[in-house]
Coordinates of C-alpha atoms in Angstrom, one line a residue:
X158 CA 27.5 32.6 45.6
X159 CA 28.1 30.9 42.7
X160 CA 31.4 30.4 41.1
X161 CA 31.5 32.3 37.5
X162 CA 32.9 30.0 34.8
X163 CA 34.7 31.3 32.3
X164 CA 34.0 29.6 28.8
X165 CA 36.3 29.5 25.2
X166 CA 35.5 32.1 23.3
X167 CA 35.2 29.4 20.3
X168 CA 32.2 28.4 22.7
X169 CA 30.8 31.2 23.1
X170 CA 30.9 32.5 19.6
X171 CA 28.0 29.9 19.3
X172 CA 25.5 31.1 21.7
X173 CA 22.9 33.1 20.7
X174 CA 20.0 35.1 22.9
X175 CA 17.4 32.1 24.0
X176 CA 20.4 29.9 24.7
X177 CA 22.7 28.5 27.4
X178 CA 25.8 27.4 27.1
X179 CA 27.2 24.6 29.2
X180 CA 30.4 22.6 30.0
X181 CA 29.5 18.9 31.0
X182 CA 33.1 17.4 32.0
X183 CA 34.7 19.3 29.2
X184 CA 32.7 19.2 26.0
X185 CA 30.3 22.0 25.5
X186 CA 27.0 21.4 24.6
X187 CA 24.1 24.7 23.7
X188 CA 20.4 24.1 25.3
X189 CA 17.3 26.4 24.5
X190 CA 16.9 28.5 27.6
X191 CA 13.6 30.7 28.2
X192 CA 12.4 31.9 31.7
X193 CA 9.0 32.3 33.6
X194 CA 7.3 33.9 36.3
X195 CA 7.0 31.0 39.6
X196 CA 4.4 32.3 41.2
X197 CA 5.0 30.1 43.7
X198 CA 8.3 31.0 44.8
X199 CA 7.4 35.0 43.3
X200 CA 11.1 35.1 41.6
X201 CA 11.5 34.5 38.0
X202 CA 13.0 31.0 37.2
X203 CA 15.0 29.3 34.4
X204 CA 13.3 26.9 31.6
X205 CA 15.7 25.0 29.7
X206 CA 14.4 23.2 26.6
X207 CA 15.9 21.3 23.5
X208 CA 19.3 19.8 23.1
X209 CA 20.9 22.4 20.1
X210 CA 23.6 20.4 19.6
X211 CA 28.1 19.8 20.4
X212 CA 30.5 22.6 20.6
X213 CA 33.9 22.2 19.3
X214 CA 36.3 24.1 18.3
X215 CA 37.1 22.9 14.9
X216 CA 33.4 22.4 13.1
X217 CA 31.4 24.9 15.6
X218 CA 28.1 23.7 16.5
X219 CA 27.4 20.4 15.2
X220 CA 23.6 19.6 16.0
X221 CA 22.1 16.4 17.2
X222 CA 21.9 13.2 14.8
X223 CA 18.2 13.3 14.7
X224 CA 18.3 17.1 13.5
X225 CA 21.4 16.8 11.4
X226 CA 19.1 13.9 9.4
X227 CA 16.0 16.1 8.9
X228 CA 19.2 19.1 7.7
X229 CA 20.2 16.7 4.9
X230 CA 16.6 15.5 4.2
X231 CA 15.5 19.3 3.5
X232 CA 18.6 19.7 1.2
X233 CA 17.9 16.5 -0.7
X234 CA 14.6 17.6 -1.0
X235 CA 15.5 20.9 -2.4
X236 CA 18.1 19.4 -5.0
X237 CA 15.4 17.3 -5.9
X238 CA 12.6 19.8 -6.8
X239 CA 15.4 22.1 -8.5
X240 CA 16.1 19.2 -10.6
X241 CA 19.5 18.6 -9.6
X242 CA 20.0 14.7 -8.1
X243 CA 23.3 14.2 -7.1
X244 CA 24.2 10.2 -8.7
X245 CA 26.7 7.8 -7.9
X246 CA 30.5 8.2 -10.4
X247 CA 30.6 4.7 -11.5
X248 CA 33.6 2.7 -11.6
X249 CA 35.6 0.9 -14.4
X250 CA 34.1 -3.2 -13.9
X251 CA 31.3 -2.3 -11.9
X252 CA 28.4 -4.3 -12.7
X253 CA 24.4 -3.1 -12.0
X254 CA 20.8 -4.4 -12.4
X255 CA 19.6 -3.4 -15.5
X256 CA 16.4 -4.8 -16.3
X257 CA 14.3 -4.1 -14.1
X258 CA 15.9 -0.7 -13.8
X259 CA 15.5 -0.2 -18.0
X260 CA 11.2 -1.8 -17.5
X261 CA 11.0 1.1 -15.0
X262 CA 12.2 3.8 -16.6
X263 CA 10.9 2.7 -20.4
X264 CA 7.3 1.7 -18.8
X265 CA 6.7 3.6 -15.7
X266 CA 7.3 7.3 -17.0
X267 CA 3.6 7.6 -16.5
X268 CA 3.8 6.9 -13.0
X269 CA 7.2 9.0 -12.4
X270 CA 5.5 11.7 -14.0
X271 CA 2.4 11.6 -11.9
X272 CA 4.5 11.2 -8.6
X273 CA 6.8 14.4 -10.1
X274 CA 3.1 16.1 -9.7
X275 CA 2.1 15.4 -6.3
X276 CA 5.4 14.8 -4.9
X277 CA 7.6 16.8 -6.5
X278 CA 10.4 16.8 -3.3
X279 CA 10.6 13.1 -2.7
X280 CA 9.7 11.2 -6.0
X281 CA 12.5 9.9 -6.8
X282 CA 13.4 8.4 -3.2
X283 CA 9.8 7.0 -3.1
X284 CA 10.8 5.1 -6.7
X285 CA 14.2 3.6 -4.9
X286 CA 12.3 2.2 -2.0
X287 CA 9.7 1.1 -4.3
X288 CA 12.3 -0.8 -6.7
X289 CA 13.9 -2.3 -3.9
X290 CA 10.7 -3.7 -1.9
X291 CA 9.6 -5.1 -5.5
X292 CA 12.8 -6.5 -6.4
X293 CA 13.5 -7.7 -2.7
X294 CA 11.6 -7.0 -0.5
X295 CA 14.0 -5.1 1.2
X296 CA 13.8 -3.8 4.7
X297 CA 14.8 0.0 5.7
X298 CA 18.2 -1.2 6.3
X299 CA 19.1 -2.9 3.3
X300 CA 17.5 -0.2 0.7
X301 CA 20.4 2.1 0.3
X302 CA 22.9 -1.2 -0.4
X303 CA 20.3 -3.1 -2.9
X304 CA 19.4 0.1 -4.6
X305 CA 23.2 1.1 -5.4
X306 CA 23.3 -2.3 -7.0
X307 CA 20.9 -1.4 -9.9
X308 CA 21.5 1.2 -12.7
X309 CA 18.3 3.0 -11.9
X310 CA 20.4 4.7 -9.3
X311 CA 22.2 6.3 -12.1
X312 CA 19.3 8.4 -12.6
X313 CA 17.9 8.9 -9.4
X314 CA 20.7 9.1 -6.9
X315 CA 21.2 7.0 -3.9
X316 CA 21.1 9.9 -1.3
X317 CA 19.5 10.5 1.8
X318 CA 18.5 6.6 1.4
X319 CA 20.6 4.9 4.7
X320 CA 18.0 3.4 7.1
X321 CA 18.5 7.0 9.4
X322 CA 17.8 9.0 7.0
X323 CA 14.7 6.7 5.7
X324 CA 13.3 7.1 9.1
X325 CA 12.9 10.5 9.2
X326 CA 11.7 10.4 5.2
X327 CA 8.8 8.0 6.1
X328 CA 7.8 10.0 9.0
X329 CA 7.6 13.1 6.5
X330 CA 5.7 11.5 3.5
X331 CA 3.3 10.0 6.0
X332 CA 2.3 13.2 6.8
X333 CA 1.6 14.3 3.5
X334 CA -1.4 12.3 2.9
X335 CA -2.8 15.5 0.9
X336 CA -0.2 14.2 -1.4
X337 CA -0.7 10.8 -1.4
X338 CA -4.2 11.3 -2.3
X339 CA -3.6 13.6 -5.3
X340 CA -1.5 11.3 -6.6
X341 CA -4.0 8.1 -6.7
X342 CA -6.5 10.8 -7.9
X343 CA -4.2 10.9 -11.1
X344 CA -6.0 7.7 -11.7
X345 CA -9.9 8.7 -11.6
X346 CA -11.8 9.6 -14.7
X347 CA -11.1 6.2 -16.1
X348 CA -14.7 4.4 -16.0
X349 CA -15.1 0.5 -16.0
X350 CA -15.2 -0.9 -12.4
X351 CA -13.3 0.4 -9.2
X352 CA -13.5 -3.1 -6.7
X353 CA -12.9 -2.4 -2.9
X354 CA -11.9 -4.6 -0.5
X355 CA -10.4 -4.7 3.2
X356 CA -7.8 -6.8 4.3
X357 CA -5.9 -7.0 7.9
X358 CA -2.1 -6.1 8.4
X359 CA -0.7 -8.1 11.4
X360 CA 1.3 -5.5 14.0
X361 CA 4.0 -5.6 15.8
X362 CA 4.1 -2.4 17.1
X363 CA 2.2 -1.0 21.1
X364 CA 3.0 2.7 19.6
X365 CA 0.2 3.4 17.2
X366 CA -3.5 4.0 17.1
X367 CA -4.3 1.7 14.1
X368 CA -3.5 -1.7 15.7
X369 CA -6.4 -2.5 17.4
X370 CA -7.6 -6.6 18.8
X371 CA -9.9 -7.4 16.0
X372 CA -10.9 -11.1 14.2
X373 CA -9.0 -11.0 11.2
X374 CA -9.6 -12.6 8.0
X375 CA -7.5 -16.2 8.5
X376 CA -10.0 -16.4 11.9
X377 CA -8.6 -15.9 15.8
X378 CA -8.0 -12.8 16.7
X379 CA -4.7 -10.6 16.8
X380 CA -4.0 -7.0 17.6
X381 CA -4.1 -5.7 13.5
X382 CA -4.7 -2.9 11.0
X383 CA -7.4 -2.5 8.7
X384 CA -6.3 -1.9 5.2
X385 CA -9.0 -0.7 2.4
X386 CA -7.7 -0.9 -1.1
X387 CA -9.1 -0.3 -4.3
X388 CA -8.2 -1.7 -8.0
X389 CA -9.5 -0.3 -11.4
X390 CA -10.4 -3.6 -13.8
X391 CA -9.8 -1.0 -16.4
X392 CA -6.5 0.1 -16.3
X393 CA -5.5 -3.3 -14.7
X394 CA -4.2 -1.4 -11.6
X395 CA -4.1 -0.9 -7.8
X396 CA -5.7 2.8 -7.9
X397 CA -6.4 3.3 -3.8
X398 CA -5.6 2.3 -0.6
X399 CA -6.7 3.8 3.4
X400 CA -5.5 2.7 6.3
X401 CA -7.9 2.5 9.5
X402 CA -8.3 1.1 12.8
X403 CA -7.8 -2.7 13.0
X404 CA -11.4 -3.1 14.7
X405 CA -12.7 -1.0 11.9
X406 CA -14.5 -2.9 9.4
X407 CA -14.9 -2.4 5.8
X408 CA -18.6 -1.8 5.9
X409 CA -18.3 1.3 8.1
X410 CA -15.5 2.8 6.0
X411 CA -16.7 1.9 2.7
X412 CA -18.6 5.4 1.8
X413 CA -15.7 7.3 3.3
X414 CA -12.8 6.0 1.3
X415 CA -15.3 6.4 -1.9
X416 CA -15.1 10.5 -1.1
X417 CA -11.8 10.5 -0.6
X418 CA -10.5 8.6 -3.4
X419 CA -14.1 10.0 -5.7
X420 CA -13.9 8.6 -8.9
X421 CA -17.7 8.6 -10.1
X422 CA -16.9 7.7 -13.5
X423 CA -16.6 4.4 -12.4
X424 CA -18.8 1.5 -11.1
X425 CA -17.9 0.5 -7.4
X426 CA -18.4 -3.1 -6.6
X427 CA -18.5 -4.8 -3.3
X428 CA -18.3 -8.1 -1.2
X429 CA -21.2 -8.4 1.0
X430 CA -19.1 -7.2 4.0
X431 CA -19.8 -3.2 2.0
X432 CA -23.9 -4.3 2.1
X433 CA -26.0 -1.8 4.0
X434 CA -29.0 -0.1 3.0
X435 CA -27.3 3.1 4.2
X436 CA -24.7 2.4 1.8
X437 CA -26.4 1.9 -1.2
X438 CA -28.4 4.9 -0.3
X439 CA -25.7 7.0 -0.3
X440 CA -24.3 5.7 -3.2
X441 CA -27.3 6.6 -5.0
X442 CA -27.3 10.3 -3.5
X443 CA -24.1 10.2 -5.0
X444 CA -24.7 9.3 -8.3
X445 CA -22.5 6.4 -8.2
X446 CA -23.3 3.3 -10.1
X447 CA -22.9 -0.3 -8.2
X448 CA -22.8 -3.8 -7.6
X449 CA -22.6 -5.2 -4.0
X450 CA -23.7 -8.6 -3.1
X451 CA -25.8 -9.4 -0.2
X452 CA -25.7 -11.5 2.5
X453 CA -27.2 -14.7 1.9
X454 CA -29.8 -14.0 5.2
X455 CA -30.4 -10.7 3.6
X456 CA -35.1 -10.3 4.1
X457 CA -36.4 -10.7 1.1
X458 CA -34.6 -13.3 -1.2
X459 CA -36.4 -16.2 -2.4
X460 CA -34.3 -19.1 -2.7
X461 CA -37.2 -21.0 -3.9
X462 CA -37.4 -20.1 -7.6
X463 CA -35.4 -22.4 -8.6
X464 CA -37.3 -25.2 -7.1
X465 CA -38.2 -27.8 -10.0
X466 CA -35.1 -26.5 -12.0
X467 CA -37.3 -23.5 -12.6
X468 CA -35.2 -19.9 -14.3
X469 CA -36.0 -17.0 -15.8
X470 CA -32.6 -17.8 -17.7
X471 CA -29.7 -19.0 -17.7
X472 CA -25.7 -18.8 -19.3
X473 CA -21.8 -20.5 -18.8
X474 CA -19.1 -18.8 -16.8
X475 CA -15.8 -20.8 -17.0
X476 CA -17.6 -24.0 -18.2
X477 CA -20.1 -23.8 -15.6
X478 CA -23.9 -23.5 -15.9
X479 CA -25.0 -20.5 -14.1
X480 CA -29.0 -19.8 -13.6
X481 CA -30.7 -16.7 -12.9
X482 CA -33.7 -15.1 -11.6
X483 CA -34.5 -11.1 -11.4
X484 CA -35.9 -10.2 -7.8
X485 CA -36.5 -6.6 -6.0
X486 CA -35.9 -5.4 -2.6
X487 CA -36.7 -2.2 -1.6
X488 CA -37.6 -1.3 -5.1
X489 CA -33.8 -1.8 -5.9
X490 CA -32.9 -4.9 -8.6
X491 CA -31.6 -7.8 -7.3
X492 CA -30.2 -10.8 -9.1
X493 CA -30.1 -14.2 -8.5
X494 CA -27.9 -17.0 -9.3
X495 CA -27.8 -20.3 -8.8
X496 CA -24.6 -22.7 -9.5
X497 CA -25.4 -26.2 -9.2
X498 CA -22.1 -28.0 -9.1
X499 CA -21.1 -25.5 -6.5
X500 CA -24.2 -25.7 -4.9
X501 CA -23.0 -29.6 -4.5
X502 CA -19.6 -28.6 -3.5
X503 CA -21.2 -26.7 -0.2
X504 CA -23.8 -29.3 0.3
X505 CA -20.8 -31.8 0.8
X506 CA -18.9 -29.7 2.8
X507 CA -22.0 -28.9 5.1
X508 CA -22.9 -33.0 5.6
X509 CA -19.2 -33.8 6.6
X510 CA -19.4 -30.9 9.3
X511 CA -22.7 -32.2 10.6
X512 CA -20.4 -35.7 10.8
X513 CA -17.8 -34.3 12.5
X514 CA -19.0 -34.0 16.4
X515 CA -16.4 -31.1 16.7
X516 CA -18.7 -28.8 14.4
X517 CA -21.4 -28.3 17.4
X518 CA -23.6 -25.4 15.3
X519 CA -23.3 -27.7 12.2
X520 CA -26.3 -29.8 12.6
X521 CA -29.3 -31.2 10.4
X522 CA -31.4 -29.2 10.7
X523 CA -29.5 -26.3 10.3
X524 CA -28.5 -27.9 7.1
X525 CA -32.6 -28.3 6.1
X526 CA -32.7 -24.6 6.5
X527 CA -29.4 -23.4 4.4
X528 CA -30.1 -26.2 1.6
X529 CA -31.8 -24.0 -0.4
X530 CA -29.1 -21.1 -0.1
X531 CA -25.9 -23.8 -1.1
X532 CA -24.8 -22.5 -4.7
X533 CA -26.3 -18.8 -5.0
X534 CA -25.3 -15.4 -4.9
X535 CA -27.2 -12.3 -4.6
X536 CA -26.1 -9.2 -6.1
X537 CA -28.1 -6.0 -5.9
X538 CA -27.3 -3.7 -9.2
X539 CA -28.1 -0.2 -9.7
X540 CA -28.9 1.3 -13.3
X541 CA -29.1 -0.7 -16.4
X542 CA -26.6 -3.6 -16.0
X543 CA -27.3 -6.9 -17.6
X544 CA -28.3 -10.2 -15.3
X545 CA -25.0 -11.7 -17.2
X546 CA -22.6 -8.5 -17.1
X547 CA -23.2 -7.9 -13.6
X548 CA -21.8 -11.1 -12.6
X549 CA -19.1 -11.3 -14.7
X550 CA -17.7 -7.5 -13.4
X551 CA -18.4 -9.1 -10.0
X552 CA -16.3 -12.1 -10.3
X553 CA -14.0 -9.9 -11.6
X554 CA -13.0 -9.1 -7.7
X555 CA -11.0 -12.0 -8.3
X556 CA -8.2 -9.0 -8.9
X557 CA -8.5 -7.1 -5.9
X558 CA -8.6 -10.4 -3.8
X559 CA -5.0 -11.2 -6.0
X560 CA -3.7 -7.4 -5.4
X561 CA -4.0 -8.2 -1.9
X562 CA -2.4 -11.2 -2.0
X563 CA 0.5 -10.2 -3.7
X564 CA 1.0 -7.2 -1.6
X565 CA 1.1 -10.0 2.2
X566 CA 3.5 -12.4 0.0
X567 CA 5.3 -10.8 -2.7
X568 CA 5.9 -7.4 -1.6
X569 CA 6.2 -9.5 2.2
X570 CA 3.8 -7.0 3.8
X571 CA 1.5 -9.3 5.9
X572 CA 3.2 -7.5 9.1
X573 CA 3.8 -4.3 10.0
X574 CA 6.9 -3.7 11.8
X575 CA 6.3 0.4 11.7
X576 CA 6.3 1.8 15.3
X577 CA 4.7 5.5 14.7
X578 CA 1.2 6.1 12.4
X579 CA 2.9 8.4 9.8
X580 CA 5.4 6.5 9.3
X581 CA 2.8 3.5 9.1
X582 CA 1.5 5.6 6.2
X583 CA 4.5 6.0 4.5
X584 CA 5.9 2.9 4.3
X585 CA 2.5 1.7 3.0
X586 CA 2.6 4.0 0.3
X587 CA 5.9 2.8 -0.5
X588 CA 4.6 -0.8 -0.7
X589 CA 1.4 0.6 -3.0
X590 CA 3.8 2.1 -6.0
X591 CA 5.5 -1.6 -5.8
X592 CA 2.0 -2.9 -6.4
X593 CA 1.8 -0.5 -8.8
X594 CA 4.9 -1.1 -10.6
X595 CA 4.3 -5.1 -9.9
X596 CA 0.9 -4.7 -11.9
X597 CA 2.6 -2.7 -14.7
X598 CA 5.0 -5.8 -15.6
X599 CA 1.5 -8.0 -15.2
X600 CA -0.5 -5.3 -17.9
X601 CA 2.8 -5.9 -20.4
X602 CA 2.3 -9.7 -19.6
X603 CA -1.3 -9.7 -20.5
X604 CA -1.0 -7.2 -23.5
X605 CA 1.9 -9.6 -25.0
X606 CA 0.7 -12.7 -24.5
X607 CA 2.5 -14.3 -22.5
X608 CA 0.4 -15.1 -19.3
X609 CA 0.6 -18.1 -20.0
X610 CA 4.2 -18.8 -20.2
X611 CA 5.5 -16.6 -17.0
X612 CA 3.9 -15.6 -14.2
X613 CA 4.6 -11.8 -13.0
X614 CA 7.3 -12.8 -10.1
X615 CA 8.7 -14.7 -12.4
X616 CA 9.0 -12.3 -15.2
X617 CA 10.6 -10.0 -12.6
X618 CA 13.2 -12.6 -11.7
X619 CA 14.1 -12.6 -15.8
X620 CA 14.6 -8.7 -15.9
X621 CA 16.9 -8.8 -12.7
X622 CA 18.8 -11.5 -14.2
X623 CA 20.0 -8.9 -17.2
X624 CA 23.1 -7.2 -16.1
X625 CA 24.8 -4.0 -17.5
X626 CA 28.6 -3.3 -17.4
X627 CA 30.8 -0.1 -17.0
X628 CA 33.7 -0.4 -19.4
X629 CA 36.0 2.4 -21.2
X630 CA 33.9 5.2 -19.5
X631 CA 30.6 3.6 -21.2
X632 CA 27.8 0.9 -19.8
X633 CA 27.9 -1.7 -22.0
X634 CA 24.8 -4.4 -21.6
X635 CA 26.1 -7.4 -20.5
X636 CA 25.2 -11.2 -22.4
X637 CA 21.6 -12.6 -22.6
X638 CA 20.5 -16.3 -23.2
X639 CA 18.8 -16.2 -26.1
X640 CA 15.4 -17.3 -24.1
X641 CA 16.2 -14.5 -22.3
X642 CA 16.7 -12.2 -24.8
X643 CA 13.5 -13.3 -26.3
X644 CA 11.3 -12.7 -23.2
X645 CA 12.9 -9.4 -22.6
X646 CA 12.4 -8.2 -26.0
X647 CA 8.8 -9.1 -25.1
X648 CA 8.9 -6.9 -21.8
X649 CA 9.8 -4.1 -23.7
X650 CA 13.6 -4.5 -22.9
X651 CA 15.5 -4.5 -26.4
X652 CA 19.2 -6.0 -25.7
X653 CA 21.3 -5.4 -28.2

């Protein structure tokens, strides 16, 4: 028979019905416990389930790390939507970030506003971790130490932001894509152009679903994510992004990112990789305008109008001469152009490939068949758009093509170290309101001036640079140079 043990009371005070209580070389520790039916064995038997948490005698149950996390995460998130964010007391001497910090909260209420909307519970920990991956590129560990450091903790706290705690946060938003969504749906309505674009995030992660062996963009092949994005040429900001299966590609997902983010105010344009004539059907059913180019072996092109330096037209882009002609596939309108200086640019490429005996499919008369291609693009156009303003709002993609490029190496997102998909999700939206932010300071940039004179990482290393100082129970903002002063004052940043 077995031996009875006799338990604290302080122990047992803690047990409740569903539970067992049990002594494991003197500590107490309190298990789920159900029991079932073996039908088997025809006795009822004991299930035990989750790990509840330590018994002691001075704090009572204390429950496992994991659980005491998600505890504190729900109680930040409560303070949060009642308004009340715990900050730091700052100290007599102590000195903080406060450019950047003063851009963000003087330009971005627009943004904070919208996130208050859709994310009501977690905004202000999604602006931290956004700060710090703008400012540098910090990873999980180091947020809650470089965010303390600027004085936009002062207003949003610096709880629930240690790299535990973040963990279980990104797991959380992840899920919410529902929110996510409705919060880059803040930015439809706008019109202009909406340009889409894929791009592949390299994984270092066995856990997931997305990371799938796919060719990615630099050529080879690597296990990676897809990533769709989208940016609005209007309001000069990243406005979309979907993640999806590395093997994926953008042509396939192209119509179903369009419903999710659905924006048909706008104009949606597209590489040639978007080019199907399922596509562009569907974007018609949809009543969305478009501009996609086509693939240059697309049926139906003639290359041969401009034979004899024969045009229906003609006009400059950057300097260059660009000539056009005005085709139709599948009763859809089709415009040609034809560049000749890049035309000789590809030309000369092509012959040095046919030279070099390591380019075996580059060969002559490959080259007397492509010749007349070297130089054009195709762009098939739906409505009313002009020869001219179609390719101008194409080679406008030039944007979305920079977005991405600023998210690999600015934001330092080119791999994915994220070992679960939700939190994959999270951490991406966390990287997209950097981009966000990122293209705010560019729109100021542009709107003052002064592209010319800084670049955007560079006006972003100026606004760090400006300190502000806790003295006599006040934060006084510390000495500018004047050239900083001056470029500051431009941001929007008055130093006085």
């Amino acid at each position: 028979m077995k031996k009875k043990v006799d338990h604290p009371q302080w122990a047992l005070d803690q047990k409740r019905p569903g539970t067992e209580l049990r002594c494991i070389r003197g500590k107490y520790y309190l298990y789920e416990c159900s029991s079932f039916y073996d039908k088997e064995k025809k006795k009822t038997r004991k299930k035990t389930g989750a790990y509840l948490g330590m018994i002691t005698e001075e704090k009572g149950l204390v429950p496992p790390r994991r659980r005491q996390i998600e505890i504190e995460n729900q109680r930040l998130d409560a303070e949060v939507a009642s308004g009340k964010i715990t900050v730091p007391e700052p100290k007599l001497g102590q000195v903080r970030e406060y450019g950047l910090s003063s851009f963000i909260t003087a330009q971005c209420a627009e943004l904070m506003d919208n996130l208050k909307l859709t994310l009501p519970t977690v905004w202000n920990r999604i602006m931290a971790m956004a700060y710090c991956r703008l400012r540098n590129q910090s990873p999980l560990k180091y947020i809650q130490e470089d965010f303390s450091n600027s004085y936009l903790s002062q207003s949003l706290g610096t709880s629930g932001l240690s790299a535990r705690s973040l963990t279980d946060f990104l797991k959380k938003l992840g899920k919410n894509r529902e929110g996510i969504l409705a919060f880059m749906r803040k930015y439809t309505g706008a019109g202009g152009n909406i340009l889409f674009d894929g791009t592949d995030i390299l994984s270092a992660s066995a856990k997931m679903d997305f990371p799938r062996m796919s060719k990615t963009k630099l050529g080879g092949f690597a296990e990676a994510i897809n990533l769709m994005m989208a940016f609005s040429t209007k309001q000069m900001l990243p406005v979309y992004y979907r993640i999806l299966p590395g093997n994926v590609k953008d042509i396939t997902a192209f119509l179903t990112s369009l419903d999710e983010f659905y924006d048909t105010s706008a104009t949606a344009i597209g590489d040639k990789g978007f080019y199907s004539k399922k596509n562009v059907e569907e974007l018609e059913k949809r009543k969305i305008n478009y501009i996609i180019a086509l693939r240059r072996s697309t049926a139906g092109i003639d290359y041969g109008v401009f034979d004899n330096h024969k045009s229906e037209g003609h006009f400059f882009y950057a300097g260059r001469l660009i000539k056009l002609s005005s085709q139709s596939i599948e009763s859809r309108k089709v415009y040609l152009y034809y560049d000749a200086k890049h035309a000789a640019e590809e030309e000369t490429d092509y012959l040095r490939r046919v030279d070099d005996e390591k380019y075996e499919e580059y060969t002559i008369e490959t080259y007397a068949r492509k010749a007349p291609q070297f130089g054009t693009i195709a762009l098939m156009t739906s409505g009313d758009i002009q020869a001219k303003q179609a390719f101008d709002d194409y080679k406008s993609r030039c944007e979305i093509e920079q977005e991405i490029d600023v998210l690999k190496t600015d934001l330092d997102a080119l791999t994915s170290y994220m070992q679960d998909n939700d939190r994959l999700e999270g951490w991406m939206f966390i990287n997209f309101i950097a981009l966000h932010i990122f293209y705010m300071i560019r729109r100021c940039l542009v709107e003052s001036n002064l592209t010319d004179k800084m670049s955007t990482r560079e006006a972003i290393r100026i606004l760090c640079r400006q300190r502000i100082v806790r003295l006599n129970d006040e934060w006084r903002i510390a000495e500018a140079s004047s050239k900083d002063k001056t470029q500051l004052e431009a941001l929007g940043i008055p130093i006085t």
